[in-house]
Coordinates of N, CA and C in Angstrom, one line a residue:
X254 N 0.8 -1.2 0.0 CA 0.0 0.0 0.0 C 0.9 1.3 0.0
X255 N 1.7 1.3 -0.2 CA 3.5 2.0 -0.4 C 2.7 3.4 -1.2
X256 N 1.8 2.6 -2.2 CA 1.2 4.5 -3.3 C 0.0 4.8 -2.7
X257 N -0.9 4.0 -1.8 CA -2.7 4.5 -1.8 C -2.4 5.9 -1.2
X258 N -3.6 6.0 -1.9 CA -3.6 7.1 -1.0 C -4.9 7.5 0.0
X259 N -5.2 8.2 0.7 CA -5.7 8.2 1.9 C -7.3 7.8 1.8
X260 N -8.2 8.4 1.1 CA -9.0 7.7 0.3 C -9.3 6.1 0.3
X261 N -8.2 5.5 0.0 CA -7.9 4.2 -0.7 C -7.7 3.4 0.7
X262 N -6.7 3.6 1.4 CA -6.7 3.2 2.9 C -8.1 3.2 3.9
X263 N -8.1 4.6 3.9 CA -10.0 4.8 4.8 C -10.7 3.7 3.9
X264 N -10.6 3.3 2.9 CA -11.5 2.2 2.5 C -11.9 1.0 3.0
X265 N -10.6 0.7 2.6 CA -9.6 -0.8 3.1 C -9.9 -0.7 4.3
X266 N -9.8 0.3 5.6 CA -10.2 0.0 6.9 C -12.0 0.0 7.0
X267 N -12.5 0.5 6.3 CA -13.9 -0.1 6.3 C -14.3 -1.5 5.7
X268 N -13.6 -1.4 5.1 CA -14.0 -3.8 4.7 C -13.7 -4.5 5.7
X269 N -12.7 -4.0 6.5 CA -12.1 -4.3 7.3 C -12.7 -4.6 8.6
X270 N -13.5 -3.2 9.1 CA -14.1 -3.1 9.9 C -15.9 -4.1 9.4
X271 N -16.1 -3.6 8.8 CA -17.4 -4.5 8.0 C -17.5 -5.7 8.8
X272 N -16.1 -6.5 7.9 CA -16.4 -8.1 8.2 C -16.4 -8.1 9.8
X273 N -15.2 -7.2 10.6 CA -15.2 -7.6 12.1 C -16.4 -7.7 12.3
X274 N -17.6 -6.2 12.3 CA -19.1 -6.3 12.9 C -19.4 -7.5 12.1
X275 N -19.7 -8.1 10.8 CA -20.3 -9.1 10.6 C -20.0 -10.5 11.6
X276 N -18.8 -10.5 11.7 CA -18.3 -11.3 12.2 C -19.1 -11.6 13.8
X277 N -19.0 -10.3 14.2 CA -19.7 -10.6 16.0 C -20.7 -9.9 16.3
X278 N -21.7 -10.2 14.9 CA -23.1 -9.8 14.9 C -24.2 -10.0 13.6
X279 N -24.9 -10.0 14.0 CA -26.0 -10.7 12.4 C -26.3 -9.5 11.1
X280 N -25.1 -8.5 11.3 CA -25.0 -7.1 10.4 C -24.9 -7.9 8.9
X281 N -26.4 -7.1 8.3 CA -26.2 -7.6 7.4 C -25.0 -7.4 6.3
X282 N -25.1 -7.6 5.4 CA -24.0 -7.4 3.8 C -24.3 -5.8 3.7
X283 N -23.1 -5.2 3.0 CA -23.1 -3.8 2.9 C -24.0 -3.5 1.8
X284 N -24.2 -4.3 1.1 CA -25.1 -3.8 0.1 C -26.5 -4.0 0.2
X285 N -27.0 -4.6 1.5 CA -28.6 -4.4 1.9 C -29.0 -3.9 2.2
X286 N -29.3 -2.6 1.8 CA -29.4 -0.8 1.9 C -30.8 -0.7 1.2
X287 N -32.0 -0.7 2.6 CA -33.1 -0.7 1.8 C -33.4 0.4 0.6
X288 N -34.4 0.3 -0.4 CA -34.7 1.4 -1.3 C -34.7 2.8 -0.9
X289 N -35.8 2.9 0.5 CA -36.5 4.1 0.7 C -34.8 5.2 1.6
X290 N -34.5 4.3 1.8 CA -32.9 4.6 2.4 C -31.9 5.5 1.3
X291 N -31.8 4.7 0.2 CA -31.1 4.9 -1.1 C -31.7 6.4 -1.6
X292 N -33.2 6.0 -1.7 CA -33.6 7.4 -2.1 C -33.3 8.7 -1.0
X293 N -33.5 8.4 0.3 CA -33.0 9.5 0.9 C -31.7 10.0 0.5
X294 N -30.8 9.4 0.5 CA -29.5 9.9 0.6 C -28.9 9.5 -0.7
X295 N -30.0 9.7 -2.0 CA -29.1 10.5 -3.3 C -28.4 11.8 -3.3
X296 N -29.2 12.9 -2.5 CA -28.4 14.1 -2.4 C -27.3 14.0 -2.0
X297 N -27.3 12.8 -0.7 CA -26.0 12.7 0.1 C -24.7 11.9 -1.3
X298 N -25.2 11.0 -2.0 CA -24.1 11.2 -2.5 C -23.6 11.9 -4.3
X299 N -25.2 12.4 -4.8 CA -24.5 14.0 -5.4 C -23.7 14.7 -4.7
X300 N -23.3 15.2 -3.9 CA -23.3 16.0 -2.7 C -21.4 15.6 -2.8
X301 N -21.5 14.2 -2.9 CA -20.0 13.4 -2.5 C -19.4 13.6 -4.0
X302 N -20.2 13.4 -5.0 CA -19.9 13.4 -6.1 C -19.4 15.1 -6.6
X303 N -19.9 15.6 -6.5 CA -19.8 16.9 -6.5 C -18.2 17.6 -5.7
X304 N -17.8 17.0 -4.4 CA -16.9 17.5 -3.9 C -16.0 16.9 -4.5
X305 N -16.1 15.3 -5.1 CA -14.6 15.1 -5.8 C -14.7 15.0 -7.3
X306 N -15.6 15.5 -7.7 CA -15.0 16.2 -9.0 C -14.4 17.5 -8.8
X307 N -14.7 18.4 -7.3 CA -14.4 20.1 -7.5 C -12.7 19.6 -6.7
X308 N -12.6 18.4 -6.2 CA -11.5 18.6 -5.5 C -10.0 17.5 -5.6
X309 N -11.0 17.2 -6.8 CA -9.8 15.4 -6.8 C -8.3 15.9 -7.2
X310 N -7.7 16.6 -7.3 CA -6.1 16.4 -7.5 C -5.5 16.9 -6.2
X311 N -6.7 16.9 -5.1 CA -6.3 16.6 -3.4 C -6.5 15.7 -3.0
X312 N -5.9 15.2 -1.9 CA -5.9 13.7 -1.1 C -6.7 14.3 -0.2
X313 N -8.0 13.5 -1.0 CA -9.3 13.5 0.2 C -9.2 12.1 0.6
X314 N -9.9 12.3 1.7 CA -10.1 10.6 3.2 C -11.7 10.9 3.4
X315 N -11.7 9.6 3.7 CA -13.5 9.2 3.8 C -14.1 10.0 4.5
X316 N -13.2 10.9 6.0 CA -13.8 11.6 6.5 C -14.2 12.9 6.2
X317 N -13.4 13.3 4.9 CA -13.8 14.3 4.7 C -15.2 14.2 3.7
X318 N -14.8 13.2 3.2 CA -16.3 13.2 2.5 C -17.5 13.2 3.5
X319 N -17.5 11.9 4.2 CA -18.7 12.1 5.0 C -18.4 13.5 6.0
X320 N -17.9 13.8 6.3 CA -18.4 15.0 7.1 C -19.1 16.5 6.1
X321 N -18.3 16.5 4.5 CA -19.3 17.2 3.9 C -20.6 16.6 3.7
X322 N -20.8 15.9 4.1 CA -22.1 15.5 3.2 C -22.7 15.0 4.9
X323 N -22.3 15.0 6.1 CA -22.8 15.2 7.0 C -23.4 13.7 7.8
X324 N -22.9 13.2 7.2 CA -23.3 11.6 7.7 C -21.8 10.7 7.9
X325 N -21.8 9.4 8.8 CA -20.4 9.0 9.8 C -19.8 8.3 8.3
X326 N -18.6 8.3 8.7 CA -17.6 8.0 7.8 C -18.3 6.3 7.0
X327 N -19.0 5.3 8.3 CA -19.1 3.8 8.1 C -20.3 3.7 6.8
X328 N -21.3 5.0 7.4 CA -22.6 5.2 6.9 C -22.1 5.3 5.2
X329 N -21.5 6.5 5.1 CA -21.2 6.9 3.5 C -20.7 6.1 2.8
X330 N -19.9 5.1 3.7 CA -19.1 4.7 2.4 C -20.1 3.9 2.1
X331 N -20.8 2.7 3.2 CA -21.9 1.7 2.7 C -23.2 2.4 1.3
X332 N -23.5 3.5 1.9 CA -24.2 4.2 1.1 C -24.3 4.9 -0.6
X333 N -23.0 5.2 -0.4 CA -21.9 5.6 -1.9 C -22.1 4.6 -3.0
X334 N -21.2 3.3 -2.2 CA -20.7 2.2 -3.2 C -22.4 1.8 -3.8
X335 N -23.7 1.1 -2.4 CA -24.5 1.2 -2.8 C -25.3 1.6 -3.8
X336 N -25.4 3.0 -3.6 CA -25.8 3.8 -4.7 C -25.1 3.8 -6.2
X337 N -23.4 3.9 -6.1 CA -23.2 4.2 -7.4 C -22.5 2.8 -8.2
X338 N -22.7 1.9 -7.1 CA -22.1 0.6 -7.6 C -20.2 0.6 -7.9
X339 N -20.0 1.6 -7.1 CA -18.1 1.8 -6.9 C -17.9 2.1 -5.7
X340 N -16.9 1.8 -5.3 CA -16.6 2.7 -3.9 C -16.2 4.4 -4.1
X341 N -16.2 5.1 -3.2 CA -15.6 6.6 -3.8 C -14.1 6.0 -3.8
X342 N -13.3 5.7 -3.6 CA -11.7 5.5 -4.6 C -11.9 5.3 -5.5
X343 N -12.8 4.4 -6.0 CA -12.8 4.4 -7.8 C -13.0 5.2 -8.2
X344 N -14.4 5.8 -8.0 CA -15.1 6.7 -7.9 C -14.1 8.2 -8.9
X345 N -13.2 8.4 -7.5 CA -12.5 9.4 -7.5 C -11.1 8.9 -9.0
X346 N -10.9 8.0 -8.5 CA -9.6 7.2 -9.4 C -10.2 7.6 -11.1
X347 N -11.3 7.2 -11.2 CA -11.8 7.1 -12.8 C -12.3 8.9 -13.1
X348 N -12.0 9.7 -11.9 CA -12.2 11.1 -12.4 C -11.2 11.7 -12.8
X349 N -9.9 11.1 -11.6 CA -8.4 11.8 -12.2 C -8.3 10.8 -13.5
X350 N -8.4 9.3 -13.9 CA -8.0 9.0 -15.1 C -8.8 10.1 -15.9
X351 N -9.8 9.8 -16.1 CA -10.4 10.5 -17.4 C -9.9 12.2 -17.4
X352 N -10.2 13.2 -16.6 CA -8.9 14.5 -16.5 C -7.9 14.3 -16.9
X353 N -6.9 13.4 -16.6 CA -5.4 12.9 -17.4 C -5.6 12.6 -18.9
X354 N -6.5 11.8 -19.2 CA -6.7 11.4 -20.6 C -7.1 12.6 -21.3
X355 N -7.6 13.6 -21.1 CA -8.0 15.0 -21.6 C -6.8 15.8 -21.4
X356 N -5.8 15.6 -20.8 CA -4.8 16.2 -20.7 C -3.7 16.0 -21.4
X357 N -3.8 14.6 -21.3 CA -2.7 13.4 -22.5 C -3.4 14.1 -24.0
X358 N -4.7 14.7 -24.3 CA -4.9 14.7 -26.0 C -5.0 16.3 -26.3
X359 N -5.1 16.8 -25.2 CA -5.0 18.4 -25.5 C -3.9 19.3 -25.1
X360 N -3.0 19.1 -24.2 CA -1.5 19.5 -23.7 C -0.5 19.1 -23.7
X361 N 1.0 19.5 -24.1 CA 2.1 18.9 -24.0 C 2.7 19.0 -22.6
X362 N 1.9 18.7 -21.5 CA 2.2 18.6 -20.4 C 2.8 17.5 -20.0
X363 N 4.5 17.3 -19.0 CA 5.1 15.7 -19.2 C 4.1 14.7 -18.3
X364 N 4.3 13.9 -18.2 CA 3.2 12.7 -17.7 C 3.4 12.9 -16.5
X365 N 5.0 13.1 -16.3 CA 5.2 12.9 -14.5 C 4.4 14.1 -13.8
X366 N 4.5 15.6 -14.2 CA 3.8 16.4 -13.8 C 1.9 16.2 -14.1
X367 N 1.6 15.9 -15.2 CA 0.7 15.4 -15.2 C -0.1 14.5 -14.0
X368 N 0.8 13.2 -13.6 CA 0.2 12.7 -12.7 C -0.4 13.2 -11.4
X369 N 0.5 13.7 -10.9 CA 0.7 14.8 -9.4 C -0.8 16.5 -9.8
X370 N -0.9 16.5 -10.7 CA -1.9 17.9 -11.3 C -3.4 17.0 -11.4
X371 N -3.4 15.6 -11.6 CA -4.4 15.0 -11.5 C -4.9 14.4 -10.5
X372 N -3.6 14.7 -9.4 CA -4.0 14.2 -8.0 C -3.7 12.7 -7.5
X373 N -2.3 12.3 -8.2 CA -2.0 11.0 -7.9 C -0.7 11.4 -7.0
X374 N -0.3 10.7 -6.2 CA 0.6 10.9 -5.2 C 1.8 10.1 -5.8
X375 N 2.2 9.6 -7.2 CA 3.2 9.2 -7.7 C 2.8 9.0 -9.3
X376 N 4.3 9.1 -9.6 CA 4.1 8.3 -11.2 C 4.0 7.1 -11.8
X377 N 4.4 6.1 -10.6 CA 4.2 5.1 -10.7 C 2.5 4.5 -10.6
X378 N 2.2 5.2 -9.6 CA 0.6 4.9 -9.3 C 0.0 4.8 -10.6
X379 N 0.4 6.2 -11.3 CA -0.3 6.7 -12.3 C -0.4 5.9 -13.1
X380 N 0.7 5.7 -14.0 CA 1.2 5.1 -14.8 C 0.2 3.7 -14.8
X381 N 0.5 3.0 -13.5 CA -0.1 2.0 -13.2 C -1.7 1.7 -13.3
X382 N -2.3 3.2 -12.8 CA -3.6 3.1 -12.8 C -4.3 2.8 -14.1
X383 N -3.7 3.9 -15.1 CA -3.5 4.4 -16.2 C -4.0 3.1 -17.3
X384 N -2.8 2.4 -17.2 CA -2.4 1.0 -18.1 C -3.6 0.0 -17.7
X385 N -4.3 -0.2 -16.3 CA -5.3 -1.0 -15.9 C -6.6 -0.2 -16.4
X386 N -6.5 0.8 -16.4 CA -7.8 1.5 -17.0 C -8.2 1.6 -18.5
X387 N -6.9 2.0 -18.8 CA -7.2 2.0 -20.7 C -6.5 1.1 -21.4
X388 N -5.8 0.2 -20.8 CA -5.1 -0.6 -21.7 C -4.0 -0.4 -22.4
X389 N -3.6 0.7 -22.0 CA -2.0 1.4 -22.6 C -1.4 2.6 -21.5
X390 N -0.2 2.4 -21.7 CA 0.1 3.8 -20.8 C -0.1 5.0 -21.3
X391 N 0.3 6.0 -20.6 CA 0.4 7.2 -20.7 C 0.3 7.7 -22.6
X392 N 1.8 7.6 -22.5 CA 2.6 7.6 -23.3 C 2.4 7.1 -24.3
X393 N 2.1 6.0 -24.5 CA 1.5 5.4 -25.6 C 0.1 5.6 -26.4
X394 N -0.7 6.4 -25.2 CA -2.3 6.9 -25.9 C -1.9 8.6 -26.1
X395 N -1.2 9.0 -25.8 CA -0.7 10.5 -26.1 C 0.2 10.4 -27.8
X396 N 0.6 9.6 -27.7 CA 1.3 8.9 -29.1 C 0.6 9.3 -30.2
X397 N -0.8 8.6 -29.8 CA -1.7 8.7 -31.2 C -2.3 9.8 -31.4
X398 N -1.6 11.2 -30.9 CA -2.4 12.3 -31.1 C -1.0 12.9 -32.1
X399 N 0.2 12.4 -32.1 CA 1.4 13.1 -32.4 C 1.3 13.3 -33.7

């Protein structure tokens, strides 16, 4: 976990915590989030959606999302993934990819700065995220604009 970034961690300690409560209690699966529930708290995660599009090339953490959007860190994330069928690190991950890809076809900006302006905490990350998302690196989908 050498590149997550904080986001990505706050996650991983919610699965984490999940299975514990499952484990020493009849809590159901995270994704049995009744309907009338879901409908309530679409604003809540417009609301989430909205702060990391206005904020993603910062290292946001789960609590900052749920405290904008004003519900406990365990609540949002269950509620998020629920609703949008990702967790917010993907979430967040597939907004800096796609920004970088618009970046890669419109600027001769270098990749490594690139990465870090899109809010990745390395080039390596990037690179890496990059290659698992589109199927090529950087470098190689900026190619076919040359």
């Amino acid at each position: 976990a050498g590149n997550a970034d904080t986001l990505e961690l706050d996650e991983r300690i919610m699965v984490l915590l999940e299975k514990v409560i499952r484990l020493l209690s009849n809590f159901s699966q995270p994704g049995n989030i009744a309907e009338n529930l879901k409908k309530f708290h679409l604003v809540t995660v417009e609301s989430a959606r909205d702060y990391m599009l206005s904020h993603f090339q910062k290292n946001i953490s789960l609590q900052q999302l749920a405290q904008h959007c004003h519900v406990s860190a365990f609540h949002f994330s269950r509620i998020f993934k629920s609703i949008q069928h990702v967790s917010p690190h993907q979430f967040l991950c597939a907004v800096r990819l796609n920004h970088a890809k618009i970046l890669l076809e419109t600027t001769e900006l270098p990749v490594g700065d690139m990465a870090f302006e899109c809010g990745f905490n390395s080039l390596e990350h990037f690179v890496t995220a990059y290659k698992k998302n589109f199927n090529m690196s950087p470098t190689a989908y900026r190619g076919q604009f040359a």
